[in-house]
Tab-separated table of C-alpha atoms in Angstrom:
chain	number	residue	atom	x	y	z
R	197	UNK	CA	1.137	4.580	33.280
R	198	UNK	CA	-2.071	2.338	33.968
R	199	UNK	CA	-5.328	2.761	31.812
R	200	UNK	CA	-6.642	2.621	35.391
R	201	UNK	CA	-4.232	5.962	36.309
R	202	UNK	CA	-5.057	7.900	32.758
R	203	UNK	CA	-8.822	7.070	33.507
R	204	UNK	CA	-8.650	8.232	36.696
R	205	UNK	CA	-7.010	11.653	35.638
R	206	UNK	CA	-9.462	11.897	32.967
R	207	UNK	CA	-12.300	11.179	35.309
R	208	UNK	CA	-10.813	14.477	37.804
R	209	UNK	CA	-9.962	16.779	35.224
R	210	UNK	CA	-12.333	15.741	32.235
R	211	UNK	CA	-8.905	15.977	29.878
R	212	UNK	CA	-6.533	14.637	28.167
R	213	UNK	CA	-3.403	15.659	28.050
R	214	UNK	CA	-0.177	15.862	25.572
R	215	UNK	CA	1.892	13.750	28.620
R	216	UNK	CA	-1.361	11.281	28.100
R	217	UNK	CA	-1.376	11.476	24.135
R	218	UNK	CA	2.002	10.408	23.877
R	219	UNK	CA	2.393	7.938	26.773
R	220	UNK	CA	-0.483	5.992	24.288
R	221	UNK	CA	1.570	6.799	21.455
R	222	UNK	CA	4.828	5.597	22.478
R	223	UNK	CA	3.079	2.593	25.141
R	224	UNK	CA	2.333	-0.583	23.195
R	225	UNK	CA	1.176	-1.998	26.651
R	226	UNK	CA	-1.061	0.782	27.424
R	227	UNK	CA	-2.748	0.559	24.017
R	228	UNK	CA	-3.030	-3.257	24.443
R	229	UNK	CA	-4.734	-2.871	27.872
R	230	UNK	CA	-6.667	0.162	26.609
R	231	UNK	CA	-8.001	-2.381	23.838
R	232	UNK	CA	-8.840	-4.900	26.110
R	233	UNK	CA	-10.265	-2.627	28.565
R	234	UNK	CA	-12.769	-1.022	26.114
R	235	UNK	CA	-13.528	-4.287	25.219
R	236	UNK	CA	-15.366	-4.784	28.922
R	237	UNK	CA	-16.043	-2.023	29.591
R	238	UNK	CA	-17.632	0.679	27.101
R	239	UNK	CA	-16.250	4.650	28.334
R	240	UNK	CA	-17.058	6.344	25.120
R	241	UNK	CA	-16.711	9.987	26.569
R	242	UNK	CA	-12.907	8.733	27.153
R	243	UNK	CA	-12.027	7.788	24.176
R	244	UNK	CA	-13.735	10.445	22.156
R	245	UNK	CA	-11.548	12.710	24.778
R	246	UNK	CA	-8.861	11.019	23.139
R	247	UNK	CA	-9.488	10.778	19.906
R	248	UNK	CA	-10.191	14.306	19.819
R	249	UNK	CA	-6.874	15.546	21.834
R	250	UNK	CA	-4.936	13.407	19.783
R	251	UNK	CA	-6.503	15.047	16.122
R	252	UNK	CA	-6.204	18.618	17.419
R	253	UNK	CA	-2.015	17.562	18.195
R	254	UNK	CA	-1.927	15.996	14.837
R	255	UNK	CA	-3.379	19.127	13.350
R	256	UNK	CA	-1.113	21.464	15.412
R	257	UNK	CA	2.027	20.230	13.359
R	258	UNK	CA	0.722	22.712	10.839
R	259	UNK	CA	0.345	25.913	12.846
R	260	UNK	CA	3.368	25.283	15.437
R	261	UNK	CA	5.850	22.892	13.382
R	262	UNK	CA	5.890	20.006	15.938
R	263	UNK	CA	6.417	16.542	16.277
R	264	UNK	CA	2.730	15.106	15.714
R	265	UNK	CA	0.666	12.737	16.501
R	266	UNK	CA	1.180	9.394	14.413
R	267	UNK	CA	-1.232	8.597	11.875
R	268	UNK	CA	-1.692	4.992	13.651
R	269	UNK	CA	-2.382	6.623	16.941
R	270	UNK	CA	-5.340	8.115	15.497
R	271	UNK	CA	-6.775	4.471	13.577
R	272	UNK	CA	-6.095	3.202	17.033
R	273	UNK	CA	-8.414	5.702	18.482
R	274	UNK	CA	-10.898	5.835	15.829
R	275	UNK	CA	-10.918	1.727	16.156
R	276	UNK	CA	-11.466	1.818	19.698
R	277	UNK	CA	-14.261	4.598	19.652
R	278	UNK	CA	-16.013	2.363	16.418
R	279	UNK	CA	-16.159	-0.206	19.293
R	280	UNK	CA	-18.930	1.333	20.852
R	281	UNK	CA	-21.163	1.196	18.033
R	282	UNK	CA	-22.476	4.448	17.704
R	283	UNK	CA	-23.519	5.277	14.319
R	284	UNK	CA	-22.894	9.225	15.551
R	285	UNK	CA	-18.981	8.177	15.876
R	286	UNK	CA	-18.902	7.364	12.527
R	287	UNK	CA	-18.122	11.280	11.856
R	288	UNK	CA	-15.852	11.714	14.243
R	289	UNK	CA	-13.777	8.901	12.869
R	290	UNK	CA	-14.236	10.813	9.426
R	291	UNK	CA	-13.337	14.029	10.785
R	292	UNK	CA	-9.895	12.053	12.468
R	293	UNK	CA	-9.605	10.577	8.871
R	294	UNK	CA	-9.986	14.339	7.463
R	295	UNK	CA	-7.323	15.984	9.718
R	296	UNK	CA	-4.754	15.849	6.600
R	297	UNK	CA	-3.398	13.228	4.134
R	298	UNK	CA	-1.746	10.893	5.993
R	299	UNK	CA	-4.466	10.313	8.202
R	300	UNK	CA	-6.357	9.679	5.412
R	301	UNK	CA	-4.320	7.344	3.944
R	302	UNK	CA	-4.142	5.551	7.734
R	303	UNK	CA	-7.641	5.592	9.175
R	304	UNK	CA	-9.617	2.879	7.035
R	305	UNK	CA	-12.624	4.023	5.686
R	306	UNK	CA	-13.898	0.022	7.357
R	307	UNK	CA	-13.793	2.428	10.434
R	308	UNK	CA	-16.865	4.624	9.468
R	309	UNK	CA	-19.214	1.978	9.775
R	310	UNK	CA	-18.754	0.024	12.605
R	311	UNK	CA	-22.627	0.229	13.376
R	312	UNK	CA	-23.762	-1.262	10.127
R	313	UNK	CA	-22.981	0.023	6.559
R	314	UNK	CA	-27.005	0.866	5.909
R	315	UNK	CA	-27.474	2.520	9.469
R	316	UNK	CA	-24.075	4.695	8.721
R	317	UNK	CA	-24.648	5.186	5.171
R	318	UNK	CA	-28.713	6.590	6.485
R	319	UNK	CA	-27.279	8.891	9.183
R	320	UNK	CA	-23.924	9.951	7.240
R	321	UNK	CA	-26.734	11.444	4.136
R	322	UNK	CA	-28.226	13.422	6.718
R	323	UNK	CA	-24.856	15.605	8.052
R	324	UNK	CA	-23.145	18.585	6.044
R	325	UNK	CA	-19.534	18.119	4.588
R	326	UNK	CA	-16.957	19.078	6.959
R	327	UNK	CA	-14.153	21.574	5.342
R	328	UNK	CA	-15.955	20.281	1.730
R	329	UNK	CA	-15.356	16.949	2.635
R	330	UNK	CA	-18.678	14.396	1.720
R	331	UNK	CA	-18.716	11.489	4.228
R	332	UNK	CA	-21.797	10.262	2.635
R	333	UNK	CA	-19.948	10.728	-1.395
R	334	UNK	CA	-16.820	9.201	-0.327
R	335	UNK	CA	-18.157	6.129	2.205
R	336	UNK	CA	-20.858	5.556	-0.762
R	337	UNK	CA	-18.101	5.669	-3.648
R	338	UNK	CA	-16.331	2.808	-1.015
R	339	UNK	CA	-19.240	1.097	-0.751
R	340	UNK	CA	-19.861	1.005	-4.637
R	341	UNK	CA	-16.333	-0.197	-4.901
R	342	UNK	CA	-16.919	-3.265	-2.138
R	343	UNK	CA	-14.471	-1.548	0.412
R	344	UNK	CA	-17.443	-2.622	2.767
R	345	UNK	CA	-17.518	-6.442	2.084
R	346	UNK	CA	-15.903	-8.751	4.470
R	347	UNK	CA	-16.701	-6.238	7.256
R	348	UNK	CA	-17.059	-9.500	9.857
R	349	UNK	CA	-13.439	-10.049	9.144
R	350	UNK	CA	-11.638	-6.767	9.500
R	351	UNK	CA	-13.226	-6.629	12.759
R	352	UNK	CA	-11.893	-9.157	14.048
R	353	UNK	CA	-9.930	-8.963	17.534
R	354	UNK	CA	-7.144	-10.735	16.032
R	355	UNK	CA	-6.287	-8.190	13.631
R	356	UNK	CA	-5.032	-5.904	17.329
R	357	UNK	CA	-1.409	-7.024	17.232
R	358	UNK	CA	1.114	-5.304	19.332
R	359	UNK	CA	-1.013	-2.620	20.288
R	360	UNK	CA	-2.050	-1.560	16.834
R	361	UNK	CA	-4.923	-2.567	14.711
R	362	UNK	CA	-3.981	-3.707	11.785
């Protein structure tokens, strides 16, 4: 599969489906030339189509007992939706980060604020926990603890390698 083929299925049907979720998963190529394509050319409905497919599949494990989503899947996601710069994004990359503990553990916290730490931290004050989960408490704690300096290197293009962001 093509990004230009999944995009064009997305753009007919307005979904995503579990065939797409785990051609990304299981594509290194496709995630590369996602990447790259995001890079030129900003689709943020897409990706937030498949971010959001690819949390409620992760999540699923839990009610049906199936193979999920990876935890990497979902920092690639949440990496290429931060590319957009939308301060709103930064809670849907905390509600991907929320799903359970290992994506947690995966999607960095760096993630939240890809539109500015003071711009995320304002708007993040402003929004309700989600299932008792603080954005604002935990990004602040992060930022208390300098998880935010250095920012202009962990964004860095060179940290994509073989279709992950590391």
């Amino acid at each position: 599969m093509t990004v230009e083929e999944l995009l064009s299925r997305y753009s007919a049907t307005n979904t995503i489906t579990e065939d797409d979720i785990a051609e990304i998963q299981d594509s290194e190529n496709l995630r590369w030339d996602l990447y790259n394509y995001i890079l030129l050319h900003k689709n943020r409905n897409f990706i937030l189509a498949i971010l959001h497919k690819m949390t409620k599949l992760r999540a699923k494990v839990w009610e049906e007992n199936v193979l999920p989503v990876n935890a990497d899947s979902i920092m690639f996601a949440s990496y290429l939706l931060g590319l957009h710069g939308q301060v709103e994004d930064s809670l849907e990359i905390w509600k991907a980060k929320i799903t359970d503990f290992d994506t947690h553990c995966a999607v960095d916290i760096e993630l939240i604020v890809f539109a500015g730490v003071d711009e995320t931290l304002t708007y993040l004050e402003k929004q309700e926990p989600i299932n008792g989960f603080d954005a604002f408490e935990y990004a602040t704690g992060c930022y208390k603890a300098g998880s935010f300096e250095g920012l202009e290197n962990y964004f860095k293009p060179e940290r994509f390698v073989h279709g992950y962001y590391h």
